[in-house]
Short mmCIF file of C-alpha atoms in Angstrom, two decimals:
data_model
loop_
_atom_site.label_atom_id
_atom_site.label_comp_id
_atom_site.label_asym_id
_atom_site.label_seq_id
_atom_site.Cartn_x
_atom_site.Cartn_y
_atom_site.Cartn_z
CA MET X 1 112.70 96.77 113.26
CA THR X 2 112.14 99.89 110.51
CA ILE X 3 108.76 99.99 108.13
CA ASP X 4 109.04 101.10 104.36
CA ARG X 5 107.52 104.47 104.35
CA ALA X 6 104.07 103.78 103.00
CA ASN X 7 102.03 104.40 99.81
CA VAL X 8 99.35 107.57 100.08
CA SER X 9 97.35 106.83 96.46
CA ALA X 10 94.27 109.13 95.34
CA ILE X 11 91.66 106.36 94.36
CA ALA X 12 88.53 109.37 93.83
CA GLU X 13 87.94 112.98 94.40
CA ASP X 14 89.72 114.29 97.24
CA LEU X 15 89.69 110.64 98.80
CA TYR X 16 93.17 108.66 98.87
CA VAL X 17 94.47 105.61 101.31
CA TRP X 18 97.17 104.80 103.04
CA LEU X 19 98.64 101.64 102.16
CA PRO X 20 101.73 99.65 103.89
CA PRO X 21 104.02 98.55 101.81
CA LYS X 22 104.45 95.22 103.24
CA ARG X 23 102.15 92.65 104.66
CA GLY X 24 101.82 91.25 107.97
CA TRP X 25 99.99 92.07 111.95
CA GLY X 26 99.88 95.49 112.50
CA LEU X 27 100.28 97.63 109.35
CA ALA X 28 96.63 98.74 108.44
CA ASN X 29 95.45 100.21 105.90
CA CYS X 30 94.15 104.16 106.53
CA GLY X 31 92.41 106.79 104.39
CA LEU X 32 91.47 110.62 104.31
CA LEU X 33 88.68 112.52 102.90
CA ALA X 34 89.50 116.10 102.76
CA GLY X 35 86.79 118.91 102.33
CA PRO X 36 87.62 122.89 101.82
CA ARG X 37 87.31 123.57 105.66
CA THR X 38 87.47 119.80 107.93
CA ALA X 39 89.00 116.58 106.66
CA LEU X 40 88.11 113.16 108.15
CA TRP X 41 90.60 110.49 109.08
CA ILE X 42 89.08 106.43 108.56
CA ASP X 43 91.54 104.29 110.62
CA THR X 44 95.33 105.64 112.19
CA PRO X 45 98.39 104.08 112.26
CA TYR X 46 99.09 101.42 114.51
CA ASP X 47 101.82 103.77 116.75
CA PRO X 48 103.02 106.95 117.13
CA SER X 49 105.86 106.87 113.91
CA LEU X 50 103.73 105.39 111.53
CA ALA X 51 100.53 107.51 113.02
CA ALA X 52 102.99 110.80 112.40
CA GLU X 53 103.94 109.50 108.91
CA PHE X 54 100.37 109.73 107.85
CA LEU X 55 99.88 112.85 109.71
CA ALA X 56 102.62 114.33 107.65
CA GLU X 57 101.51 113.11 104.07
CA SER X 58 97.47 114.12 104.74
CA ARG X 59 98.63 117.47 105.52
CA LYS X 60 100.48 117.83 102.39
CA ARG X 61 97.41 117.30 100.48
CA LEU X 62 94.86 119.05 102.80
CA PRO X 63 94.18 123.49 101.23
CA GLY X 64 95.60 126.54 103.65
CA ASP X 65 94.88 125.65 107.38
CA VAL X 66 92.32 122.40 107.16
CA THR X 67 92.93 120.09 109.98
CA VAL X 68 92.00 116.52 110.29
CA ASP X 69 89.56 117.30 113.19
CA ARG X 70 87.60 113.81 112.65
CA ILE X 71 88.48 109.62 112.94
CA VAL X 72 85.82 107.22 112.33
CA VAL X 73 87.86 103.65 113.64
CA THR X 74 86.32 100.87 111.76
CA HIS X 75 86.92 98.53 114.75
CA ALA X 76 89.13 98.90 118.04
CA ASN X 77 92.03 96.70 117.28
CA GLY X 78 95.04 98.78 117.82
CA ASP X 79 95.77 99.01 114.40
CA HIS X 80 93.49 101.00 113.73
CA LEU X 81 93.09 103.04 116.85
CA TRP X 82 95.70 103.57 118.77
CA GLY X 83 97.34 105.84 116.15
CA ALA X 84 95.13 108.94 116.69
CA GLY X 85 96.79 109.94 119.39
CA VAL X 86 98.46 112.08 117.12
CA LEU X 87 95.75 114.25 116.50
CA PRO X 88 94.10 114.85 120.01
CA ASP X 89 91.75 117.67 119.18
CA ALA X 90 89.71 115.29 116.70
CA GLU X 91 87.04 113.77 117.41
CA VAL X 92 87.04 110.15 117.67
CA ILE X 93 84.08 107.87 116.23
CA ALA X 94 83.10 104.87 116.66
CA THR X 95 80.82 102.15 117.79
CA ARG X 96 79.29 101.63 120.85
CA GLU X 97 79.77 98.03 121.27
CA ALA X 98 83.63 98.93 120.19
CA LEU X 99 84.05 99.54 123.57
CA GLU X 100 83.95 96.14 125.28
CA HIS X 101 86.45 95.10 122.45
CA ILE X 102 88.71 98.20 123.95
CA HIS X 103 88.95 97.20 127.47
CA TRP X 104 89.17 93.43 126.10
CA GLU X 105 92.86 93.93 124.49
CA PRO X 106 95.67 94.94 126.82
CA THR X 107 96.63 98.80 126.75
CA PRO X 108 99.01 100.53 124.23
CA ARG X 109 101.71 100.24 126.75
CA GLN X 110 101.06 96.75 128.46
CA THR X 111 101.09 95.17 125.07
CA HIS X 112 104.70 97.46 124.93
CA GLY X 113 105.58 95.43 128.32
CA LEU X 114 104.93 92.12 126.26
CA VAL X 115 106.63 92.10 124.05
CA THR X 116 109.73 93.75 124.85
CA GLY X 117 109.70 91.41 127.92
CA SER X 118 108.41 88.02 127.01
CA ASP X 119 110.93 84.89 126.93
CA PRO X 120 111.78 85.81 123.66
CA ASP X 121 112.56 81.45 123.72
CA SER X 122 108.81 80.93 124.46
CA PRO X 123 106.77 80.00 121.79
CA LEU X 124 104.80 83.37 122.12
CA GLY X 125 107.52 85.69 123.55
CA GLY X 126 108.74 84.85 119.93
CA TYR X 127 106.82 85.60 118.48
CA LEU X 128 105.47 88.95 119.91
CA ARG X 129 108.57 89.80 119.26
CA ARG X 130 108.79 89.09 115.32
CA HIS X 131 105.81 90.42 114.37
CA PHE X 132 105.02 93.36 116.69
CA GLY X 133 108.64 94.74 117.78
CA ARG X 134 108.70 97.18 114.86
CA PHE X 135 106.12 98.70 116.93
CA ASP X 136 107.02 101.08 119.52
CA TRP X 137 104.17 101.78 122.44
CA SER X 138 106.42 102.66 125.36
CA GLN X 139 104.62 106.19 125.95
CA THR X 140 100.70 105.72 123.53
CA GLU X 141 97.98 106.60 126.48
CA PRO X 142 94.47 104.43 125.55
CA VAL X 143 91.93 106.06 123.27
CA HIS X 144 88.53 106.43 123.95
CA PRO X 145 85.92 107.64 120.95
CA ASP X 146 84.57 110.23 122.48
CA THR X 147 80.79 109.79 119.92
CA VAL X 148 79.57 106.16 120.07
CA PHE X 149 76.68 104.94 117.87
CA GLN X 150 74.39 102.04 117.41
CA GLY X 151 73.32 101.91 113.81
CA GLU X 152 74.08 104.16 111.51
CA LEU X 153 75.49 107.24 111.48
CA GLU X 154 75.85 110.15 108.56
CA LEU X 155 78.58 113.37 108.55
CA ARG X 156 79.76 115.37 105.47
CA VAL X 157 82.66 116.56 104.38
CA GLY X 158 82.43 119.83 102.51
CA GLU X 159 79.83 118.09 100.45
CA TYR X 160 80.47 115.32 100.42
CA PRO X 161 78.44 112.49 102.17
CA VAL X 162 79.62 109.85 104.86
CA GLN X 163 77.57 106.77 105.62
CA ILE X 164 78.68 104.79 108.30
CA THR X 165 77.17 101.54 109.66
CA GLY X 166 77.70 99.53 112.34
CA LEU X 167 77.45 95.89 112.06
CA PRO X 168 76.47 92.88 113.90
CA SER X 169 79.25 90.88 115.56
CA ALA X 170 81.99 90.20 112.64
CA HIS X 171 85.63 90.98 112.93
CA THR X 172 85.20 92.46 116.38
CA GLY X 173 82.03 92.85 117.93
CA GLY X 174 81.80 96.32 117.22
CA ASP X 175 82.70 96.65 113.62
CA LEU X 176 81.50 99.26 110.76
CA ILE X 177 81.61 100.17 107.54
CA VAL X 178 82.10 103.43 105.70
CA HIS X 179 80.39 104.31 102.06
CA LEU X 180 81.23 107.42 100.69
CA PRO X 181 78.46 107.49 97.85
CA HIS X 182 80.13 109.75 95.68
CA GLN X 183 83.76 108.68 95.62
CA ARG X 184 82.00 105.74 94.71
CA ALA X 185 84.27 103.38 97.71
CA VAL X 186 84.01 101.63 100.75
CA PHE X 187 86.32 101.14 103.83
CA ALA X 188 85.51 97.91 104.76
CA GLY X 189 87.67 97.54 107.95
CA ASP X 190 88.79 94.07 108.83
CA VAL X 191 85.87 92.76 107.49
CA ILE X 192 87.89 92.12 104.41
CA PHE X 193 91.36 91.60 103.87
CA GLY X 194 92.83 92.08 100.98
CA SER X 195 94.35 89.76 98.49
CA THR X 196 95.08 89.74 94.99
CA ALA X 197 97.40 87.85 92.14
CA GLU X 198 99.42 90.98 91.80
CA GLN X 199 100.20 91.30 95.65
CA PRO X 200 98.94 88.74 97.75
CA GLY X 201 98.05 89.87 101.64
CA ASP X 202 97.54 87.78 104.89
CA HIS X 203 94.98 85.06 106.33
CA PRO X 204 92.45 86.76 108.74
CA SER X 205 92.29 87.32 111.96
CA HIS X 206 88.39 87.20 113.53
CA TRP X 207 88.27 87.62 116.77
CA ALA X 208 84.27 87.29 117.00
CA GLY X 209 82.07 85.91 114.36
CA PRO X 210 80.48 84.24 113.22
CA LEU X 211 81.37 83.60 109.19
CA GLU X 212 77.91 84.45 108.28
CA ASN X 213 77.91 87.99 109.94
CA ILE X 214 81.58 88.79 107.76
CA VAL X 215 80.48 87.41 104.55
CA ALA X 216 76.67 89.28 105.08
CA ALA X 217 79.01 91.87 105.38
CA CYS X 218 80.62 91.60 102.25
CA GLU X 219 77.41 91.55 101.18
CA ARG X 220 76.64 94.33 102.16
CA ILE X 221 79.23 96.39 100.89
CA LEU X 222 78.41 94.84 97.51
CA ASP X 223 75.28 95.89 97.94
CA THR X 224 76.10 99.60 98.58
CA GLY X 225 77.11 99.50 94.69
CA ALA X 226 80.90 100.90 95.30
CA GLU X 227 83.26 99.97 92.97
CA VAL X 228 86.64 100.50 95.45
CA ILE X 229 86.77 99.08 98.67
CA VAL X 230 89.08 99.08 100.56
CA PRO X 231 90.07 96.33 102.93
CA GLY X 232 91.63 96.90 107.07
CA HIS X 233 94.86 95.56 105.20
CA GLY X 234 96.48 94.40 102.19
CA PRO X 235 95.63 95.47 98.46
CA VAL X 236 92.37 98.22 97.50
CA LEU X 237 89.85 95.38 95.79
CA ASP X 238 86.95 95.76 93.28
CA ARG X 239 83.96 93.61 93.27
CA ALA X 240 85.29 90.46 92.32
CA GLY X 241 87.99 91.05 94.21
CA VAL X 242 84.89 90.72 96.82
CA ARG X 243 83.18 88.23 95.96
CA GLU X 244 87.23 86.01 95.74
CA HIS X 245 87.06 86.72 99.38
CA ILE X 246 83.70 85.56 99.96
CA ALA X 247 84.57 82.37 98.87
CA TYR X 248 87.54 82.45 100.63
CA LEU X 249 85.47 82.64 103.78
CA GLY X 250 82.74 80.13 102.46
CA TYR X 251 85.50 77.64 101.98
CA VAL X 252 86.79 78.10 105.70
CA ARG X 253 83.04 77.82 107.11
CA GLU X 254 82.63 75.08 105.20
CA ARG X 255 85.41 72.90 106.76
CA ALA X 256 85.03 74.18 110.34
CA HIS X 257 81.49 73.03 110.47
CA ALA X 258 82.64 69.09 108.61
CA LEU X 259 85.69 69.31 111.21
CA HIS X 260 83.52 70.13 113.92
CA ARG X 261 80.91 67.88 113.26
CA ALA X 262 84.00 65.14 113.24
CA GLY X 263 84.51 65.39 116.87
CA LEU X 264 87.31 67.07 116.27
CA PRO X 265 88.86 70.37 118.99
CA ALA X 266 89.92 73.71 117.53
CA LEU X 267 92.95 73.73 117.13
CA ASP X 268 93.07 70.82 115.43
CA ALA X 269 90.19 71.86 112.92
CA ALA X 270 92.32 74.80 111.98
CA ARG X 271 95.99 72.49 111.54
CA ARG X 272 93.66 70.65 109.46
CA ILE X 273 92.23 73.50 107.36
CA ILE X 274 96.33 74.81 107.11
CA ALA X 275 97.63 72.10 106.28
CA GLU X 276 95.20 71.99 103.01
CA GLN X 277 97.54 74.07 101.89
CA ARG X 278 93.94 76.09 99.62
CA TYR X 279 95.15 79.65 100.00
CA PRO X 280 99.07 78.78 99.60
CA GLU X 281 99.78 82.28 98.49
CA LEU X 282 98.16 83.97 102.07
CA GLY X 283 100.71 84.97 104.96
CA LEU X 284 100.13 84.16 108.38
CA PRO X 285 98.55 80.99 108.16
CA GLU X 286 98.26 80.67 112.15
CA ARG X 287 95.96 82.80 112.31
CA LEU X 288 93.42 80.47 110.98
CA VAL X 289 93.24 78.95 114.99
CA LEU X 290 92.07 82.66 116.25
CA THR X 291 88.83 82.29 112.97
CA VAL X 292 88.31 78.91 113.62
CA ALA X 293 87.79 78.57 117.34
CA ALA X 294 85.66 81.97 117.23
CA GLU X 295 83.50 79.73 114.81
CA TYR X 296 83.64 76.53 116.73
CA ARG X 297 82.46 79.13 120.55
CA HIS X 298 78.83 79.93 118.10
CA LEU X 299 78.83 75.85 116.98
CA ASP X 300 79.69 75.60 121.07
CA GLY X 301 78.42 77.63 123.04
CA THR X 302 80.76 78.88 124.69
CA GLY X 303 82.88 82.46 125.78
CA VAL X 304 85.78 84.34 125.18
CA PRO X 305 89.19 83.03 125.93
CA GLY X 306 91.34 86.28 126.94
CA VAL X 307 93.54 87.80 124.08
CA LEU X 308 97.16 86.49 125.24
CA GLU X 309 95.49 82.45 125.54
CA ALA X 310 94.19 83.39 122.39
CA MET X 311 97.82 84.29 120.96
CA SER X 312 99.61 81.56 122.59
CA GLN X 313 97.67 79.15 120.81
CA VAL X 314 98.12 81.28 117.61
CA ALA X 315 102.11 80.87 118.08
CA LEU X 316 102.13 77.50 118.94
CA VAL X 317 101.05 76.98 115.82
CA ALA X 318 103.22 79.12 113.72
CA ARG X 319 106.35 77.35 115.92
CA GLU X 320 104.88 73.99 114.21
CA LEU X 321 104.97 75.24 110.95
CA ASP X 322 108.18 77.04 111.00
CA GLU X 323 109.95 73.73 112.44
CA ASP X 324 107.84 71.90 109.59
CA ALA X 325 109.13 74.02 107.29
CA GLU X 326 112.48 73.75 108.54
CA ARG X 327 112.80 69.45 108.33
CA ARG X 328 111.10 69.79 105.03
CA ALA X 329 113.70 72.75 103.51
CA PRO X 330 116.47 70.89 101.42
CA ARG X 331 119.90 70.00 103.22
CA PRO X 332 123.11 70.79 101.74
CA ARG X 333 125.42 68.30 100.27
CA THR X 334 127.87 67.01 101.97
CA ALA X 335 131.93 66.67 100.20
#
């Protein structure tokens, strides 16, 4: 499966965003901040092919012999990190807490083996091939940050300040946001999944939580005064779009807590929230399984499952939704 060429747009002075043209797993937004002698990436595409495309587009927008020499990674999910290999000399910067998530996820080559080697007739194998078969990590080595920090870090790209803030556990255990005050922009990573009426996005897939922290991170982004907010996935948002996302998170949190009080297991609670179809325009509703399970873990004080166990539940619910849609589809009339 191929991916249509991404759109690279200027969103502020010397600031560009790389936006995949489709929604779906692994299609993350990335940023380029260009200076007269240095340049910065904010996140990377998922695999070497996409990362090479972003690098080629970046070079078109850089003056002279300027190269991208630093990469700030908003969190350690592979779709924001694994493309860093196309810039082997660049300094990779992440939170110290992100290291734990790197070790929790399978390596790129392990993931490639899971996608290509799983039974395509099983729920998990079929789901992995359907959503991740477009990527190729067969030759991708693991990426490890060169610089890790806790709290806050400030860089400069030419005259532009870059304010980086580590967050409490949110989408993962090691998220950060990147505030560019001169450009009045914030790169939010997967604290925010973008969606608009013109360009609907996907349901978030939160691995850590709690949702209270994710809402607080969104509020923190608004407190910067930024007018342009680049989510980890989906269209670029304005401040109103962030508030709409906060409302979505509040709805999911309220329903998860109510269903927890009612004694429903996490998987059944996710099924119930999906069935309510409060946000029918969003894709990948099965990802609510991950978000609800994470919220339940904070309510129950239970441990984090393995990534394959979590994804197996996602794949199971996705198959249930496909089967239900097939049952509901109108059947052609016979003569």
